[in-house]
CSV table of C-alpha atoms and ligand atoms in Angstrom, one decimal:
chain,number,residue,atom,x,y,z
A,1,MET,CA,-5.7,-4.3,-14.1
A,2,GLY,CA,-8.4,-6.4,-15.7
A,3,GLY,CA,-7.3,-9.8,-14.0
A,4,GLY,CA,-5.5,-12.9,-15.5
A,5,SER,CA,-6.3,-14.9,-18.3
A,6,ASP,CA,-6.2,-18.7,-18.7
A,7,VAL,CA,-3.3,-20.7,-19.5
A,8,THR,CA,-3.7,-23.8,-21.6
A,9,GLU,CA,-0.2,-25.4,-20.7
A,10,THR,CA,0.1,-25.9,-17.1
A,11,LYS,CA,4.0,-26.6,-16.5
A,12,LEU,CA,4.3,-23.0,-14.7
A,13,THR,CA,4.5,-22.6,-11.1
A,14,CYS,CA,2.7,-19.2,-9.5
A,15,VAL,CA,5.3,-16.4,-9.0
A,16,LYS,CA,3.7,-15.6,-5.8
A,17,CYS,CA,3.2,-19.2,-4.0
A,18,GLY,CA,5.0,-21.5,-5.6
A,19,LYS,CA,1.8,-23.7,-6.7
A,20,PRO,CA,1.0,-24.7,-10.2
A,21,ALA,CA,-0.3,-21.7,-12.4
A,22,HIS,CA,-3.3,-21.5,-14.4
A,23,LEU,CA,-3.5,-17.8,-15.3
A,24,GLN,CA,-1.2,-15.2,-17.0
A,25,CYS,CA,-0.9,-11.6,-16.5
A,26,PRO,CA,-2.5,-10.2,-19.7
A,27,LYS,CA,0.0,-7.3,-19.8
A,28,CYS,CA,3.0,-9.4,-19.8
A,29,MET,CA,1.7,-11.3,-22.8
A,30,GLU,CA,0.8,-8.0,-24.3
A,31,LEU,CA,4.5,-6.9,-23.6
A,32,LYS,CA,5.6,-10.6,-24.9
A,33,LEU,CA,7.7,-11.1,-21.5
A,34,PRO,CA,8.9,-14.6,-20.2
A,35,ARG,CA,5.7,-16.7,-19.6
A,36,GLU,CA,7.6,-17.9,-16.4
A,37,GLY,CA,7.8,-14.4,-14.6
A,38,ALA,CA,4.0,-14.1,-15.5
A,39,ALA,CA,2.1,-16.9,-14.2
A,40,PHE,CA,-0.3,-17.3,-11.2
A,41,CYS,CA,-2.4,-19.8,-9.6
A,42,THR,CA,-5.5,-17.6,-8.7
A,43,GLN,CA,-6.8,-14.4,-8.9
A,44,ASP,CA,-6.2,-13.9,-5.2
A,45,CYS,CA,-2.3,-14.2,-5.9
A,46,PHE,CA,-2.5,-12.5,-8.9
A,47,LYS,CA,-4.2,-9.3,-7.4
A,48,ALA,CA,-1.7,-9.9,-4.1
A,49,SER,CA,1.3,-9.3,-6.6
A,50,TRP,CA,0.4,-6.7,-8.8
A,51,SER,CA,1.8,-3.7,-7.0
A,52,MET,CA,5.0,-5.6,-7.3
A,53,HIS,CA,4.7,-7.2,-10.4
A,54,LYS,CA,3.7,-4.1,-12.4
A,55,SER,CA,7.5,-3.2,-12.2
A,56,VAL,CA,8.0,-6.0,-14.6
A,57,HIS,CA,6.0,-4.0,-17.5
A,58,LEU,CA,7.8,-0.9,-16.7
A,59,LYS,CA,11.6,-2.7,-16.6
A,60,ALA,CA,10.5,-3.8,-20.0
A,61,LYS,CA,9.5,-0.7,-21.3
A,62,LEU,CA,12.4,1.2,-19.8
A,63,SER,CA,14.6,-1.1,-21.9
A,64,THR,CA,12.9,-0.2,-25.3
A,65,ILE,CA,12.8,3.4,-25.0
A,66,GLY,CA,16.1,4.0,-23.7
A,67,THR,CA,17.0,6.6,-20.9
A,68,GLY,CA,16.8,9.7,-22.5
A,69,VAL,CA,14.0,12.3,-22.2
A,70,PRO,CA,11.3,10.7,-23.9
A,71,ASN,CA,9.9,12.6,-27.2
A,72,GLU,CA,6.1,12.9,-27.9
A,73,GLN,CA,5.6,9.6,-29.7
A,74,ASN,CA,7.1,7.3,-26.7
A,75,PHE,CA,5.5,9.6,-24.2
A,76,GLU,CA,2.5,8.0,-25.4
A,77,THR,CA,3.3,4.5,-25.3
A,78,ILE,CA,4.8,5.2,-21.5
A,79,ASN,CA,1.5,7.2,-20.4
A,80,ASP,CA,-0.2,4.0,-19.3
A,81,GLY,CA,2.7,3.5,-16.4
A,82,TRP,CA,3.8,6.1,-14.0
A,83,LEU,CA,7.1,6.3,-16.5
A,84,TYR,CA,6.3,9.6,-17.3
A,85,CYS,CA,7.0,10.6,-13.5
A,86,ILE,CA,10.3,9.4,-13.6
A,87,LYS,CA,11.0,10.6,-17.2
A,88,LYS,CA,10.2,14.2,-16.1
A,89,GLY,CA,12.3,14.4,-13.5
A,90,ARG,CA,9.9,13.0,-10.7
A,91,ALA,CA,7.3,15.7,-11.6
A,92,ARG,CA,3.9,14.8,-13.4
A,93,ALA,CA,3.7,16.0,-17.1
A,94,PRO,CA,2.3,19.8,-16.9
A,95,LYS,CA,-0.4,19.1,-19.3
A,96,LEU,CA,-2.8,16.2,-17.5
A,97,PRO,CA,-3.0,13.1,-19.4
A,98,HIS,CA,-6.4,12.2,-21.2
A,99,PHE,CA,-8.0,9.9,-18.4
A,100,ASP,CA,-11.6,9.3,-17.4
A,101,TRP,CA,-10.9,10.4,-13.8
A,102,THR,CA,-13.6,9.0,-11.5
A,103,GLY,CA,-14.1,11.8,-9.1
A,104,SER,CA,-13.1,15.5,-8.4
A,105,LEU,CA,-9.6,14.8,-7.5
A,106,ARG,CA,-6.4,15.7,-9.8
A,107,PRO,CA,-2.8,15.3,-9.7
A,108,TYR,CA,-0.6,17.9,-8.8
A,109,PRO,CA,3.1,18.6,-9.2
A,110,ILE,CA,5.5,16.4,-7.3
A,111,SER,CA,8.5,17.9,-5.7
A,112,PRO,CA,12.2,16.8,-6.1
A,113,TYR,CA,13.5,13.5,-4.8
A,114,ARG,CA,14.3,13.8,-1.2
A,115,ILE,CA,17.7,13.4,0.2
A,116,VAL,CA,18.7,10.6,2.6
A,117,PRO,CA,21.8,11.1,4.7
A,118,THR,CA,24.6,8.5,4.4
A,119,HIS,CA,24.3,7.3,8.0
A,120,ILE,CA,21.2,5.9,7.2
A,121,ASP,CA,21.0,2.1,6.5
A,122,LEU,CA,19.2,1.7,3.0
A,123,PRO,CA,16.9,-1.3,1.7
A,124,ASP,CA,18.1,-2.5,-1.7
A,125,TRP,CA,16.1,-0.6,-3.8
A,126,ALA,CA,16.9,2.9,-2.2
A,127,LEU,CA,19.5,3.5,-5.4
A,128,ASP,CA,18.3,2.0,-8.1
A,129,GLY,CA,14.3,1.7,-7.5
A,130,ILE,CA,14.4,-2.1,-7.7
A,131,PRO,CA,14.2,-4.5,-4.9
A,132,LYS,CA,16.5,-7.5,-5.7
A,133,THR,CA,15.9,-9.8,-2.3
A,134,GLU,CA,12.3,-9.2,-1.6
A,135,PRO,CA,10.8,-10.9,-5.1
A,136,ASN,CA,13.0,-13.9,-5.2
A,137,SER,CA,12.9,-14.8,-1.5
A,138,ASP,CA,11.5,-18.1,0.1
A,139,LEU,CA,9.5,-16.1,2.4
A,140,GLN,CA,7.1,-15.1,-0.6
A,141,HIS,CA,5.9,-18.7,0.1
A,142,VAL,CA,6.7,-19.3,3.4
A,143,VAL,CA,5.4,-17.7,6.4
A,144,GLU,CA,8.5,-16.8,8.7
A,145,ILE,CA,8.2,-17.2,12.4
A,146,LYS,CA,10.8,-14.6,14.1
A,147,SER,CA,13.1,-15.4,16.3
A,148,SER,CA,12.8,-13.4,19.6
A,149,GLU,CA,15.4,-11.2,18.4
A,150,GLN,CA,13.8,-10.2,15.4
A,151,ILE,CA,10.7,-9.5,17.1
A,152,GLU,CA,12.6,-6.8,19.3
A,153,LYS,CA,13.8,-5.2,16.2
A,154,MET,CA,10.4,-5.0,14.9
A,155,ARG,CA,9.0,-3.5,18.2
A,156,GLU,CA,11.6,-0.9,18.0
A,157,CYS,CA,10.9,-0.4,14.4
A,158,CYS,CA,7.3,-0.2,14.6
A,159,LEU,CA,7.4,2.2,17.7
A,160,ILE,CA,9.4,4.6,15.2
A,161,ALA,CA,6.8,4.1,12.4
A,162,ARG,CA,4.0,5.1,14.9
A,163,LYS,CA,5.7,8.1,15.9
A,164,VAL,CA,6.4,9.3,12.4
A,165,LEU,CA,2.5,8.8,11.6
A,166,ASP,CA,1.7,10.9,14.7
A,167,VAL,CA,3.7,13.9,13.6
A,168,ALA,CA,2.0,13.1,10.3
A,169,ALA,CA,-1.5,13.1,12.3
A,170,GLY,CA,-0.7,16.6,13.9
A,171,MET,CA,-0.1,18.6,10.8
A,172,ILE,CA,-3.5,17.6,9.1
A,173,GLN,CA,-5.5,20.9,8.2
A,174,PRO,CA,-7.1,22.8,5.6
A,175,SER,CA,-4.2,24.6,3.2
A,176,VAL,CA,-1.4,22.0,4.2
A,177,THR,CA,-0.3,20.2,1.1
A,178,THR,CA,0.4,16.2,1.0
A,179,ASP,CA,3.9,17.3,-0.3
A,180,GLU,CA,4.3,19.3,3.4
A,181,ILE,CA,3.1,16.0,5.2
A,182,ASP,CA,5.8,13.9,3.3
A,183,ARG,CA,8.4,16.2,4.2
A,184,ALA,CA,7.7,16.0,7.8
A,185,VAL,CA,7.3,12.1,7.5
A,186,HIS,CA,10.6,12.1,5.8
A,187,ASP,CA,12.7,14.2,8.3
A,188,ALA,CA,10.9,12.5,11.2
A,189,THR,CA,12.1,9.1,10.0
A,190,ILE,CA,15.2,10.4,9.0
A,191,ALA,CA,15.8,11.8,12.8
A,192,ALA,CA,14.9,8.7,14.3
A,193,GLY,CA,17.8,6.8,12.4
A,194,ALA,CA,15.3,4.8,10.0
A,195,TYR,CA,15.0,5.0,6.0
A,196,PRO,CA,11.4,5.5,4.8
A,197,SER,CA,10.7,2.5,3.2
A,198,PRO,CA,8.2,3.7,0.0
A,199,LEU,CA,11.1,6.0,-0.9
A,200,ASN,CA,12.0,4.5,-4.4
A,201,TYR,CA,10.4,1.2,-3.8
A,202,HIS,CA,9.5,0.1,-7.4
A,203,PHE,CA,10.3,3.8,-8.3
A,204,PHE,CA,7.9,5.2,-5.9
A,205,PRO,CA,8.9,9.0,-5.7
A,206,LYS,CA,8.3,9.9,-2.1
A,207,SER,CA,8.8,8.8,1.5
A,208,CYS,CA,5.0,7.9,2.3
A,209,CYS,CA,1.6,7.5,0.8
A,210,THR,CA,-1.4,10.2,0.9
A,211,SER,CA,-4.4,9.2,0.0
A,212,VAL,CA,-7.4,12.0,-0.3
A,213,ASN,CA,-10.8,11.3,-0.6
A,214,GLU,CA,-11.6,8.5,-3.5
A,215,VAL,CA,-7.9,7.6,-3.5
A,216,ILE,CA,-8.0,4.1,-2.1
A,217,CYS,CA,-4.2,3.7,-1.3
A,218,HIS,CA,-0.7,4.8,-2.8
A,219,GLY,CA,-1.7,8.3,-3.4
A,220,ILE,CA,1.6,10.4,-4.1
A,221,PRO,CA,2.3,13.3,-2.2
A,222,ASP,CA,2.0,16.1,-4.5
A,223,ALA,CA,1.5,20.0,-3.9
A,224,ARG,CA,-2.3,19.9,-3.6
A,225,LYS,CA,-3.8,21.8,-0.8
A,226,LEU,CA,-6.0,19.9,1.8
A,227,GLU,CA,-9.6,21.3,1.7
A,228,ASP,CA,-11.9,21.7,4.3
A,229,GLY,CA,-14.1,18.6,4.2
A,230,ASP,CA,-11.9,15.8,2.7
A,231,ILE,CA,-10.4,12.9,4.4
A,232,ILE,CA,-6.9,11.8,3.9
A,233,ASN,CA,-4.8,8.5,4.8
A,234,VAL,CA,-1.5,8.8,5.5
A,235,ASP,CA,0.5,5.1,5.2
A,236,VAL,CA,4.0,5.0,6.7
A,237,THR,CA,6.6,2.1,6.7
A,238,VAL,CA,9.8,2.7,8.2
A,239,TYR,CA,13.1,0.5,7.9
A,240,TYR,CA,14.9,0.2,11.0
A,241,LYS,CA,17.8,-2.5,12.2
A,242,GLY,CA,17.0,-4.3,8.9
A,243,VAL,CA,13.4,-4.5,9.5
A,244,HIS,CA,10.1,-2.7,7.9
A,245,GLY,CA,7.3,-1.2,10.4
A,246,ASP,CA,3.9,-0.3,8.6
A,247,LEU,CA,0.9,1.3,9.7
A,248,ASN,CA,-1.5,3.9,8.1
A,249,GLU,CA,-5.0,6.1,9.8
A,250,THR,CA,-7.5,7.9,7.9
A,251,TYR,CA,-7.9,11.8,9.3
A,252,PHE,CA,-10.5,14.5,8.8
A,253,VAL,CA,-9.7,17.6,7.5
A,254,GLY,CA,-12.0,20.5,9.1
A,255,ASN,CA,-15.5,19.5,9.0
A,256,VAL,CA,-16.3,16.2,7.0
A,257,ASP,CA,-19.7,15.1,6.1
A,258,GLU,CA,-21.8,12.4,8.1
A,259,THR,CA,-21.1,9.8,5.3
A,260,SER,CA,-17.3,10.2,5.3
A,261,ARG,CA,-16.8,10.4,9.0
A,262,ARG,CA,-19.4,6.7,9.3
A,263,LEU,CA,-17.4,5.4,6.7
A,264,VAL,CA,-13.7,6.4,8.6
A,265,GLN,CA,-15.4,5.3,11.8
A,266,CYS,CA,-16.3,2.2,9.9
A,267,THR,CA,-13.2,1.2,8.6
A,268,TYR,CA,-11.5,1.8,11.9
A,269,GLU,CA,-14.0,-0.9,13.5
A,270,CYS,CA,-13.2,-3.2,10.9
A,271,LEU,CA,-9.7,-3.4,11.5
A,272,GLU,CA,-10.2,-3.4,15.2
A,273,LYS,CA,-12.7,-6.3,14.8
A,274,ALA,CA,-10.2,-8.3,12.4
A,275,ILE,CA,-7.2,-7.9,15.2
A,276,ALA,CA,-9.8,-9.1,17.7
A,277,ILE,CA,-9.8,-12.8,16.1
A,278,VAL,CA,-6.0,-12.9,15.5
A,279,LYS,CA,-4.3,-15.9,17.7
A,280,PRO,CA,-2.7,-19.2,16.9
A,281,GLY,CA,-4.8,-21.6,14.8
A,282,VAL,CA,-7.2,-19.1,13.4
A,283,ARG,CA,-7.5,-19.0,9.6
A,284,PHE,CA,-6.2,-16.2,7.9
A,285,ARG,CA,-9.2,-16.1,5.4
A,286,GLU,CA,-11.5,-15.3,8.3
A,287,ILE,CA,-10.2,-11.7,8.6
A,288,GLY,CA,-11.3,-10.9,5.1
A,289,ASP,CA,-15.0,-12.3,6.6
A,290,VAL,CA,-15.0,-10.4,9.6
A,291,ILE,CA,-14.4,-7.1,7.7
A,292,ASN,CA,-16.7,-7.6,5.0
A,293,ARG,CA,-19.4,-8.6,7.6
A,294,HIS,CA,-19.1,-5.3,9.5
A,295,ALA,CA,-18.5,-2.9,6.1
A,296,SER,CA,-21.7,-4.7,4.5
A,297,MET,CA,-23.6,-4.0,7.7
A,298,SER,CA,-23.0,-0.2,7.5
A,299,GLY,CA,-23.6,-0.1,3.5
A,300,PHE,CA,-20.0,-0.2,2.7
A,301,SER,CA,-17.7,-2.3,0.2
A,302,VAL,CA,-14.4,-3.9,0.5
A,303,VAL,CA,-11.6,-3.4,-1.9
A,304,LYS,CA,-10.5,-6.6,-3.2
A,305,SER,CA,-7.3,-5.5,-5.3
A,306,TYR,CA,-5.0,-4.8,-1.9
A,307,CYS,CA,-4.0,-6.6,0.6
A,308,GLY,CA,-2.4,-7.0,3.7
A,309,HIS,CA,0.9,-8.7,4.0
A,310,GLY,CA,3.8,-10.2,5.8
A,311,ILE,CA,6.7,-8.0,7.2
A,312,GLY,CA,9.9,-8.1,8.8
A,313,GLU,CA,13.1,-8.1,6.9
A,314,LEU,CA,10.7,-8.1,3.7
A,315,PHE,CA,8.6,-4.9,3.3
A,316,HIS,CA,6.1,-7.2,1.7
A,317,CYS,CA,6.0,-11.2,2.0
A,318,ALA,CA,3.8,-14.3,2.7
A,319,PRO,CA,1.2,-14.2,4.2
A,320,ASN,CA,-1.2,-12.5,2.0
A,321,ILE,CA,-4.1,-11.2,3.7
A,322,PRO,CA,-7.2,-10.3,1.7
A,323,HIS,CA,-10.0,-8.1,3.4
A,324,TYR,CA,-12.9,-9.2,1.6
A,325,GLY,CA,-15.1,-12.1,2.3
A,326,ARG,CA,-15.1,-15.8,1.2
A,327,ASN,CA,-11.6,-15.4,-0.3
A,328,LYS,CA,-9.6,-18.4,-0.4
A,329,ILE,CA,-6.4,-17.7,1.1
A,330,VAL,CA,-4.9,-20.7,2.6
A,331,GLY,CA,-2.9,-20.8,6.0
A,332,ILE,CA,-3.3,-20.7,9.8
A,333,MET,CA,-2.0,-18.1,12.1
A,334,LYS,CA,1.2,-19.6,14.4
A,335,ALA,CA,2.5,-17.7,17.3
A,336,GLY,CA,5.8,-15.5,16.0
A,337,GLN,CA,4.2,-14.5,12.8
A,338,THR,CA,4.3,-10.9,11.8
A,339,PHE,CA,2.0,-9.2,9.4
A,340,THR,CA,-0.4,-6.1,8.6
A,341,ILE,CA,-4.4,-5.8,8.3
A,342,GLU,CA,-5.1,-2.8,6.5
A,343,PRO,CA,-8.7,-3.1,5.1
A,344,MET,CA,-9.9,-0.4,2.7
A,345,ILE,CA,-13.6,0.4,2.6
A,346,ASN,CA,-15.5,2.2,0.0
A,347,ALA,CA,-18.5,4.4,0.4
A,348,GLY,CA,-19.7,3.3,-2.9
A,349,VAL,CA,-18.8,0.3,-5.2
A,350,TRP,CA,-15.8,-1.7,-4.2
A,351,ARG,CA,-14.1,-1.7,-7.8
A,352,ASP,CA,-10.9,0.2,-7.6
A,353,LYS,CA,-9.3,2.0,-10.9
A,354,MET,CA,-5.5,3.1,-11.6
A,355,TRP,CA,-4.5,6.6,-12.5
A,356,PRO,CA,-1.8,7.3,-15.1
A,357,ASP,CA,0.6,7.4,-12.7
A,358,GLY,CA,0.7,3.7,-12.0
A,359,TRP,CA,0.4,4.1,-8.3
A,360,THR,CA,-2.8,5.9,-7.4
A,361,ALA,CA,-5.7,3.7,-6.9
A,362,VAL,CA,-9.2,5.3,-7.0
A,363,THR,CA,-12.6,4.1,-6.5
A,364,GLY,CA,-14.5,3.2,-9.3
A,365,ASP,CA,-17.3,5.4,-8.6
A,366,GLY,CA,-15.5,8.3,-7.2
A,367,LYS,CA,-16.7,8.0,-3.6
A,368,CYS,CA,-14.7,8.2,-1.1
A,369,SER,CA,-12.2,5.6,0.5
A,370,ALA,CA,-10.9,4.9,4.2
A,371,GLN,CA,-8.0,2.8,5.7
A,372,PHE,CA,-6.4,1.7,8.6
A,373,GLU,CA,-3.5,-0.7,9.1
A,374,HIS,CA,-1.4,-2.0,12.1
A,375,THR,CA,1.6,-4.3,12.0
A,376,LEU,CA,0.7,-7.3,14.1
A,377,LEU,CA,2.3,-10.2,16.1
A,378,VAL,CA,0.6,-13.4,16.6
A,379,THR,CA,1.6,-14.2,20.3
A,380,GLU,CA,0.9,-17.6,22.0
A,381,THR,CA,-2.5,-16.1,23.4
A,382,GLY,CA,-3.5,-13.7,21.1
A,383,VAL,CA,-1.8,-10.6,19.3
A,384,GLU,CA,0.4,-7.7,20.0
A,385,VAL,CA,-0.3,-4.7,17.8
A,386,LEU,CA,3.3,-3.4,17.3
A,387,THR,CA,2.1,-0.2,15.8
A,388,ALA,CA,-0.6,0.6,18.5
A,389,ARG,CA,-1.5,4.1,19.3
A,390,LEU,CA,0.5,5.8,22.0
A,391,PRO,CA,-1.0,8.0,25.2
A,392,SER,CA,1.0,10.6,23.4
A,393,SER,CA,-1.1,10.1,19.9
A,394,PRO,CA,-3.1,13.1,18.6
A,395,ASP,CA,-6.5,12.6,20.0
A,396,VAL,CA,-8.1,12.9,16.5
A,397,TYR,CA,-11.2,10.0,16.6
A,398,PRO,CA,-14.2,11.1,18.4
A,399,TRP,CA,-15.3,7.3,19.4
A,400,LEU,CA,-12.1,7.1,21.1
A,401,LYS,CA,-12.8,9.9,23.7
A,402,LEU,CA,-15.2,8.5,26.7
B,1,ZN,ZN1,1.1,0.7,4.9
B,2,ZN,ZN1,1.2,-2.6,4.2
């Protein structure tokens, strides 16, 4: 995702924050899409918007190729997106696309779309894959101060998300498939009366993200069996009473080598250290400095393309929270704000690369990546971890045992 290129005329405003825009998405320019929807003020805003912005490219391509099953010719043109997933009945193509894979992991077939019973409240993307409120909301620019009613809903929702993730944690062992984990996450979410937020969000085909080894984030649950020595991140978001709660953890599969164990523990600590500075008056950009310091001390690197985010009635909104050092994100924390911190730490280089499915972000060198995430509430005196571990949470981290 190369980054934006310079814009010469400067009347455009940033799609993400509304400030004057100096960058233009290169993919939008290539597809000759309207400049208004493709303008960004900084690389930070461009990168932060990418996971959502890219659906603009997808929609443009969809409208040009129609809705039928693609023939071989336009199959080529859509191969750089993950359109071939949807067009193939939500299974990946039987033949792997040509791709310069960075590690040893490969995509496996994806199971059919899971059904959501009618009594579950749906977010506005559930039926057609396109979020409508989220991209146009003022809350992409303004950080909302939640009311006590909203905060109470966030508490309930985040508690469900935590319990759902704990179900996944309890399943991790060799030979379990990530699709089986997804089914358990889906069923536990529905059983709690909630909707699995990732399902059909910008056409994401599954109910959680499962990111194995070199996958940084947004891995799609599929038929691959977990192997002894793998590490796997499970990222769960649920939608309940009109709000979202988002968290993730990275787990060990059987016996994991020393480097991966250090990486996972270091990433856990990065999140803990970042949470420890959260209180009213602290600059959002300081989070990245804390994380960068701890990761680089251990010889690891921090992913730049994916950030923490505001959360509430919207799945992703302001503030945007980079995890890397010396970022230039503006704004200070205030009581009543809710956002995630979710550092992705790599054993090798910080650079990421996208699989041809358009979702799976992997490390540029194929080495492992780990992540932890919490949804947080800024309180008058500090922070409340809305997705905190429970006494019942599976006991999977040796460093938490005393
Ligand atoms: Zn998440
Ligand atoms: Zn998140």
